Amino acid sequence: MKGPSASLGDDEETAALVPQLPAPCPNDDGALPCEHGSTGSSMAVDQAEQGQSSSTAKAWWTKVLPTRGIGLVMSVLVILALLAAGTTSSGWFHLSSSSFLLGSGAAGGRGRNGRPPHYTTTTSGELRAPIPFTCGNESSSAIPTCPRAAAASPSPSPTAALLPSSEQRPAAAPSATCPEYFRYIHSDLSPWREAGITREAVERARGMATFRLVVVAGRAYVEKYHPAYQTRDVFTLWGILQLLARYPGRVPDLDLMFFCGDIPVVRAAAYPDRSEAPPLFMYCTEDPALDIVFPDWTFWGWPEVNIRPWAPFLEEVARESWRTPWLDRKPYAFWKGNANVCGLRRDLMRCNKGSDSGKDWNARLFRQDWGYANRNGFKDSNLAKQCTYRYKIYVQGRGWSVSEKYILACGSPMLRVDTPFRDFFSRGFVAGRHYWPIDAARMCPSIKLAVDWGNAHPAQAQRMGEEGSSFLRKELSMDYVYDYMLHLLTHYARLLRYRPTVPENATELCLESMACTASGCAREFMMESMEKYVADYEPCALPGPFTADELAELAQRDVEMRSKMKKLEEQEEET
């Protein structure tokens, strides 16, 4: 069976037809420069494939930037948001022609017991165990070898040996409950809950997988099958190494296949007995698919388009949002990207001012000139600086797109064009609370209604924008990203009906073997996203699976919300 490759048409980037990036002047060490003043290109997910980026073993020196915590500016924003919102609620917005207020339901995405402040620890700073990392002689062209644990140490990983002894560690504080979207971990693994996962089932996913990951005794091994688009596989694996270092000894032995594409490939219709489906991890899923959803690579950075890791991006976008208060932003819906990727985006462009319709649908849509953006080093396409409009539009490409979290981060209400694709965290969104749903069959009037309504009800619209960005700060911090990974991999490993072993053609991965051989933006983003200390606290507590009644209630509430919005559109057309 021929597997997916970097040239597959299911990646929206491959359809962008963008000129090749001209070669910039190298730094003194021969690495390409990394623009520190830019967080990345606008809707960088539309960029065309420029060939797989490879890392070279060259000397590289960089200032390691802190990644822990969102910083003082985030705390100020949260306090101000709470003051503006009054009391908080986890309910749904209730629509009428004149009101748009939070109700008192229980469909919110926040964990039931809340969450301690970001990176709250249970030990003093002196007792925190640093994660060892050194590149040694960087002038050598030899690939660094992975350090070995001391022979006498019973620890399953080198880092675990550095943890304070039980006498030094105070009792761990009770774990907070994870956000509600963590409950979908049970849903994703449900096909194999009864029968378990055999080695044969894992092998059946080989033809679809980009790589195979095996963890044995806390050490990671990878066997690559097909090229990934750019460095998706590299930064996905880098994120997994951070998890192993952050929670040493907590990730059990496991064996999994991973696909780095944009469209789910394990179709439920092909497996009447779902337990026979091959377990395959990837970045998104949809209702007719059985793929297991895992955090995407951009949480640790996307060097090809200069998008920084998630934690520093959140800090930067908070600063930029603060500079332009919501009421001072342009009262329109903004979108910028490659409109040639798919028919849905071409349809969206018909809503633009000056389009053939002759109407002003309150949308300001811009085609991304990738040739210019590449030549300009993406300096004018900073995602964090695109917070100057009151509303921002999300529309998928050929499939799932990473752009959603960046659009939501500005504090402007996200007008989300209906999409079947969902990544791991967007399953926690509530229509009418975190975003305004846009009917894909009626995009232009739906967008106009949303903008008109928001401009007529600024307090409620601003509240929706804050609810969306607050979700990212509170529910999608890197703490939660790592906790989601840990819970997912732990529960997956429990389903394995065999003992994982290292494949013959696998290569061991470690922090040194990946970061010390990288250069340019790839090296900088790895250092910027590297975990510095072993976690001295427990991960959040995973809530139980959804019941059938709970899922039915969520679906019904979504239908009711959309019905109310459709009635508003009809009333608007009659006036």
Tab-separated table of C-alpha atoms in Angstrom, residues 193-366:
chain	number	residue	atom	x	y	z
A	193	ARG	CA	-11.726	-0.240	24.709
A	194	GLU	CA	-13.031	-3.807	24.851
A	195	ALA	CA	-10.747	-5.813	22.563
A	196	GLY	CA	-7.557	-3.840	23.103
A	197	ILE	CA	-4.859	-3.120	20.509
A	198	THR	CA	-2.694	-5.857	19.076
A	199	ARG	CA	0.650	-5.529	17.334
A	200	GLU	CA	-1.057	-6.570	14.096
A	201	ALA	CA	-3.542	-3.709	14.407
A	202	VAL	CA	-0.708	-1.207	14.834
A	203	GLU	CA	1.123	-2.666	11.853
A	204	ARG	CA	-1.950	-2.177	9.667
A	205	ALA	CA	-1.483	1.587	10.026
A	206	ARG	CA	2.063	1.502	8.639
A	207	GLY	CA	1.026	2.361	5.079
A	208	MET	CA	-0.755	5.500	6.266
A	209	ALA	CA	1.796	6.630	8.844
A	210	THR	CA	4.524	9.230	8.551
A	211	PHE	CA	6.502	7.698	11.400
A	212	ARG	CA	6.364	5.107	14.147
A	213	LEU	CA	7.114	6.119	17.734
A	214	VAL	CA	8.142	3.608	20.363
A	215	VAL	CA	8.807	4.475	23.992
A	216	VAL	CA	10.630	1.867	26.055
A	217	ALA	CA	11.828	2.543	29.614
A	218	GLY	CA	11.289	6.266	29.163
A	219	ARG	CA	13.405	6.526	26.005
A	220	ALA	CA	12.019	7.447	22.575
A	221	TYR	CA	12.716	5.697	19.270
A	222	VAL	CA	11.385	6.626	15.854
A	223	GLU	CA	11.140	4.814	12.533
A	224	LYS	CA	10.249	7.096	9.628
A	225	TYR	CA	8.190	5.806	6.711
A	226	HIS	CA	7.217	8.802	4.571
A	227	PRO	CA	8.400	12.414	4.276
A	228	ALA	CA	6.404	14.922	6.278
A	229	TYR	CA	5.517	18.375	5.015
A	230	GLN	CA	8.318	20.714	6.131
A	231	THR	CA	9.250	19.952	9.765
A	232	ARG	CA	5.881	18.774	11.066
A	233	ASP	CA	7.311	15.442	12.164
A	234	VAL	CA	10.419	17.023	13.683
A	235	PHE	CA	8.532	19.396	15.954
A	236	THR	CA	5.882	16.812	16.832
A	237	LEU	CA	8.644	14.510	18.033
A	238	TRP	CA	10.363	17.403	19.777
A	239	GLY	CA	7.167	18.006	21.730
A	240	ILE	CA	7.044	14.356	22.757
A	241	LEU	CA	10.617	14.603	24.047
A	242	GLN	CA	9.577	17.585	26.175
A	243	LEU	CA	6.795	15.475	27.652
A	244	LEU	CA	9.223	12.684	28.533
A	245	ALA	CA	11.576	15.183	30.176
A	246	ARG	CA	8.804	17.040	31.997
A	247	TYR	CA	7.214	13.888	33.440
A	248	PRO	CA	10.109	11.389	33.685
A	249	GLY	CA	9.008	7.860	34.395
A	250	ARG	CA	5.339	8.744	33.823
A	251	VAL	CA	5.012	7.875	30.121
A	252	PRO	CA	4.569	4.096	29.855
A	253	ASP	CA	6.044	1.851	27.194
A	254	LEU	CA	4.084	2.305	23.993
A	255	ASP	CA	4.092	1.728	20.249
A	256	LEU	CA	2.133	4.009	17.916
A	257	MET	CA	1.810	5.164	14.314
A	258	PHE	CA	1.536	8.884	13.486
A	259	PHE	CA	0.278	10.636	10.339
A	260	CYS	CA	1.313	14.280	9.807
A	261	GLY	CA	-1.402	15.231	7.292
A	262	ASP	CA	-4.445	17.512	7.382
A	263	ILE	CA	-7.323	15.163	6.546
A	264	PRO	CA	-8.269	12.089	8.624
A	265	VAL	CA	-7.551	8.835	6.802
A	266	VAL	CA	-9.021	6.062	8.989
A	267	ARG	CA	-12.611	6.038	7.756
A	268	ALA	CA	-15.152	4.500	10.089
A	269	ALA	CA	-17.220	3.155	7.179
A	270	ALA	CA	-14.363	0.822	6.235
A	271	TYR	CA	-14.523	-0.912	9.616
A	272	PRO	CA	-17.988	-2.237	10.576
A	273	ASP	CA	-16.211	-3.734	13.576
A	274	ARG	CA	-14.429	-0.636	14.835
A	275	SER	CA	-12.069	-2.638	16.986
A	276	GLU	CA	-10.467	-3.815	13.727
A	277	ALA	CA	-9.535	-0.258	12.719
A	278	PRO	CA	-5.812	0.537	12.797
A	279	PRO	CA	-5.032	3.036	15.586
A	280	LEU	CA	-3.467	6.082	13.948
A	281	PHE	CA	-2.548	9.364	15.617
A	282	MET	CA	-2.843	12.682	13.778
A	283	TYR	CA	-3.735	16.337	14.319
A	284	CYS	CA	-7.510	16.281	13.744
A	285	THR	CA	-10.581	14.159	13.283
A	286	GLU	CA	-14.172	14.340	12.035
A	287	ASP	CA	-17.335	12.352	12.684
A	288	PRO	CA	-16.814	9.756	9.895
A	289	ALA	CA	-13.209	9.107	11.018
A	290	LEU	CA	-11.483	7.099	13.744
A	291	ASP	CA	-8.134	8.883	13.869
A	292	ILE	CA	-6.749	9.610	17.362
A	293	VAL	CA	-6.255	13.347	17.883
A	294	PHE	CA	-2.891	14.650	19.125
A	295	PRO	CA	-1.569	18.230	19.602
A	296	ASP	CA	-0.072	19.652	16.406
A	297	TRP	CA	3.549	20.596	15.870
A	298	THR	CA	3.059	24.378	16.001
A	299	PHE	CA	2.822	24.360	19.792
A	300	TRP	CA	6.626	24.062	19.652
A	301	GLY	CA	7.062	26.366	16.657
A	302	TRP	CA	6.866	26.432	12.873
A	303	PRO	CA	10.277	27.635	11.654
A	304	GLU	CA	9.487	27.648	7.928
A	305	VAL	CA	7.035	30.526	8.406
A	306	ASN	CA	8.575	31.970	11.586
A	307	ILE	CA	5.690	31.153	13.933
A	308	ARG	CA	7.073	31.016	17.452
A	309	PRO	CA	6.177	28.382	20.047
A	310	TRP	CA	2.769	28.730	21.659
A	311	ALA	CA	3.792	30.140	25.074
A	312	PRO	CA	5.778	33.140	23.749
A	313	PHE	CA	3.166	33.694	21.044
A	314	LEU	CA	0.461	34.066	23.701
A	315	GLU	CA	2.600	36.634	25.495
A	316	GLU	CA	3.125	38.633	22.317
A	317	VAL	CA	-0.489	38.553	21.165
A	318	ALA	CA	-1.584	39.701	24.635
A	319	ARG	CA	0.641	42.754	24.314
A	320	GLU	CA	-0.621	43.523	20.810
A	321	SER	CA	-4.276	43.080	21.811
A	322	TRP	CA	-3.772	45.463	24.701
A	323	ARG	CA	-2.472	48.163	22.353
A	324	THR	CA	-5.731	48.288	20.387
A	325	PRO	CA	-8.804	48.043	22.644
A	326	TRP	CA	-11.746	46.255	21.074
A	327	LEU	CA	-13.878	49.376	20.621
A	328	ASP	CA	-11.005	51.086	18.802
A	329	ARG	CA	-10.673	48.275	16.278
A	330	LYS	CA	-12.103	48.473	12.763
A	331	PRO	CA	-15.787	47.417	12.909
A	332	TYR	CA	-15.517	44.690	10.267
A	333	ALA	CA	-14.698	40.998	9.929
A	334	PHE	CA	-11.102	40.306	8.877
A	335	TRP	CA	-9.553	37.411	7.008
A	336	LYS	CA	-6.247	37.093	5.194
A	337	GLY	CA	-4.900	34.034	3.456
A	338	ASN	CA	-4.657	31.982	0.291
A	339	ALA	CA	-8.084	31.998	-1.329
A	340	ASN	CA	-7.051	29.491	-3.998
A	341	VAL	CA	-6.724	26.559	-1.610
A	342	CYS	CA	-10.339	25.400	-1.857
A	343	GLY	CA	-13.798	26.333	-3.095
A	344	LEU	CA	-14.967	27.377	0.368
A	345	ARG	CA	-12.370	30.126	0.527
A	346	ARG	CA	-13.157	31.260	-2.993
A	347	ASP	CA	-16.791	31.525	-1.935
A	348	LEU	CA	-15.717	33.588	1.056
A	349	MET	CA	-14.021	36.135	-1.207
A	350	ARG	CA	-17.426	36.901	-2.750
A	351	CYS	CA	-18.336	38.498	0.581
A	352	ASN	CA	-15.624	41.113	0.176
A	353	LYS	CA	-16.405	44.769	-0.261
A	354	GLY	CA	-16.279	45.596	-3.960
A	355	SER	CA	-17.036	42.030	-5.030
A	356	ASP	CA	-19.399	41.195	-7.895
A	357	SER	CA	-22.372	41.206	-5.515
A	358	GLY	CA	-22.101	44.961	-5.131
A	359	LYS	CA	-22.998	44.684	-1.438
A	360	ASP	CA	-20.996	45.449	1.655
A	361	TRP	CA	-21.195	42.314	3.773
A	362	ASN	CA	-19.049	43.880	6.542
A	363	ALA	CA	-16.109	41.686	5.559
A	364	ARG	CA	-12.590	42.887	4.779
A	365	LEU	CA	-10.817	40.031	3.065
A	366	PHE	CA	-7.251	40.032	1.805
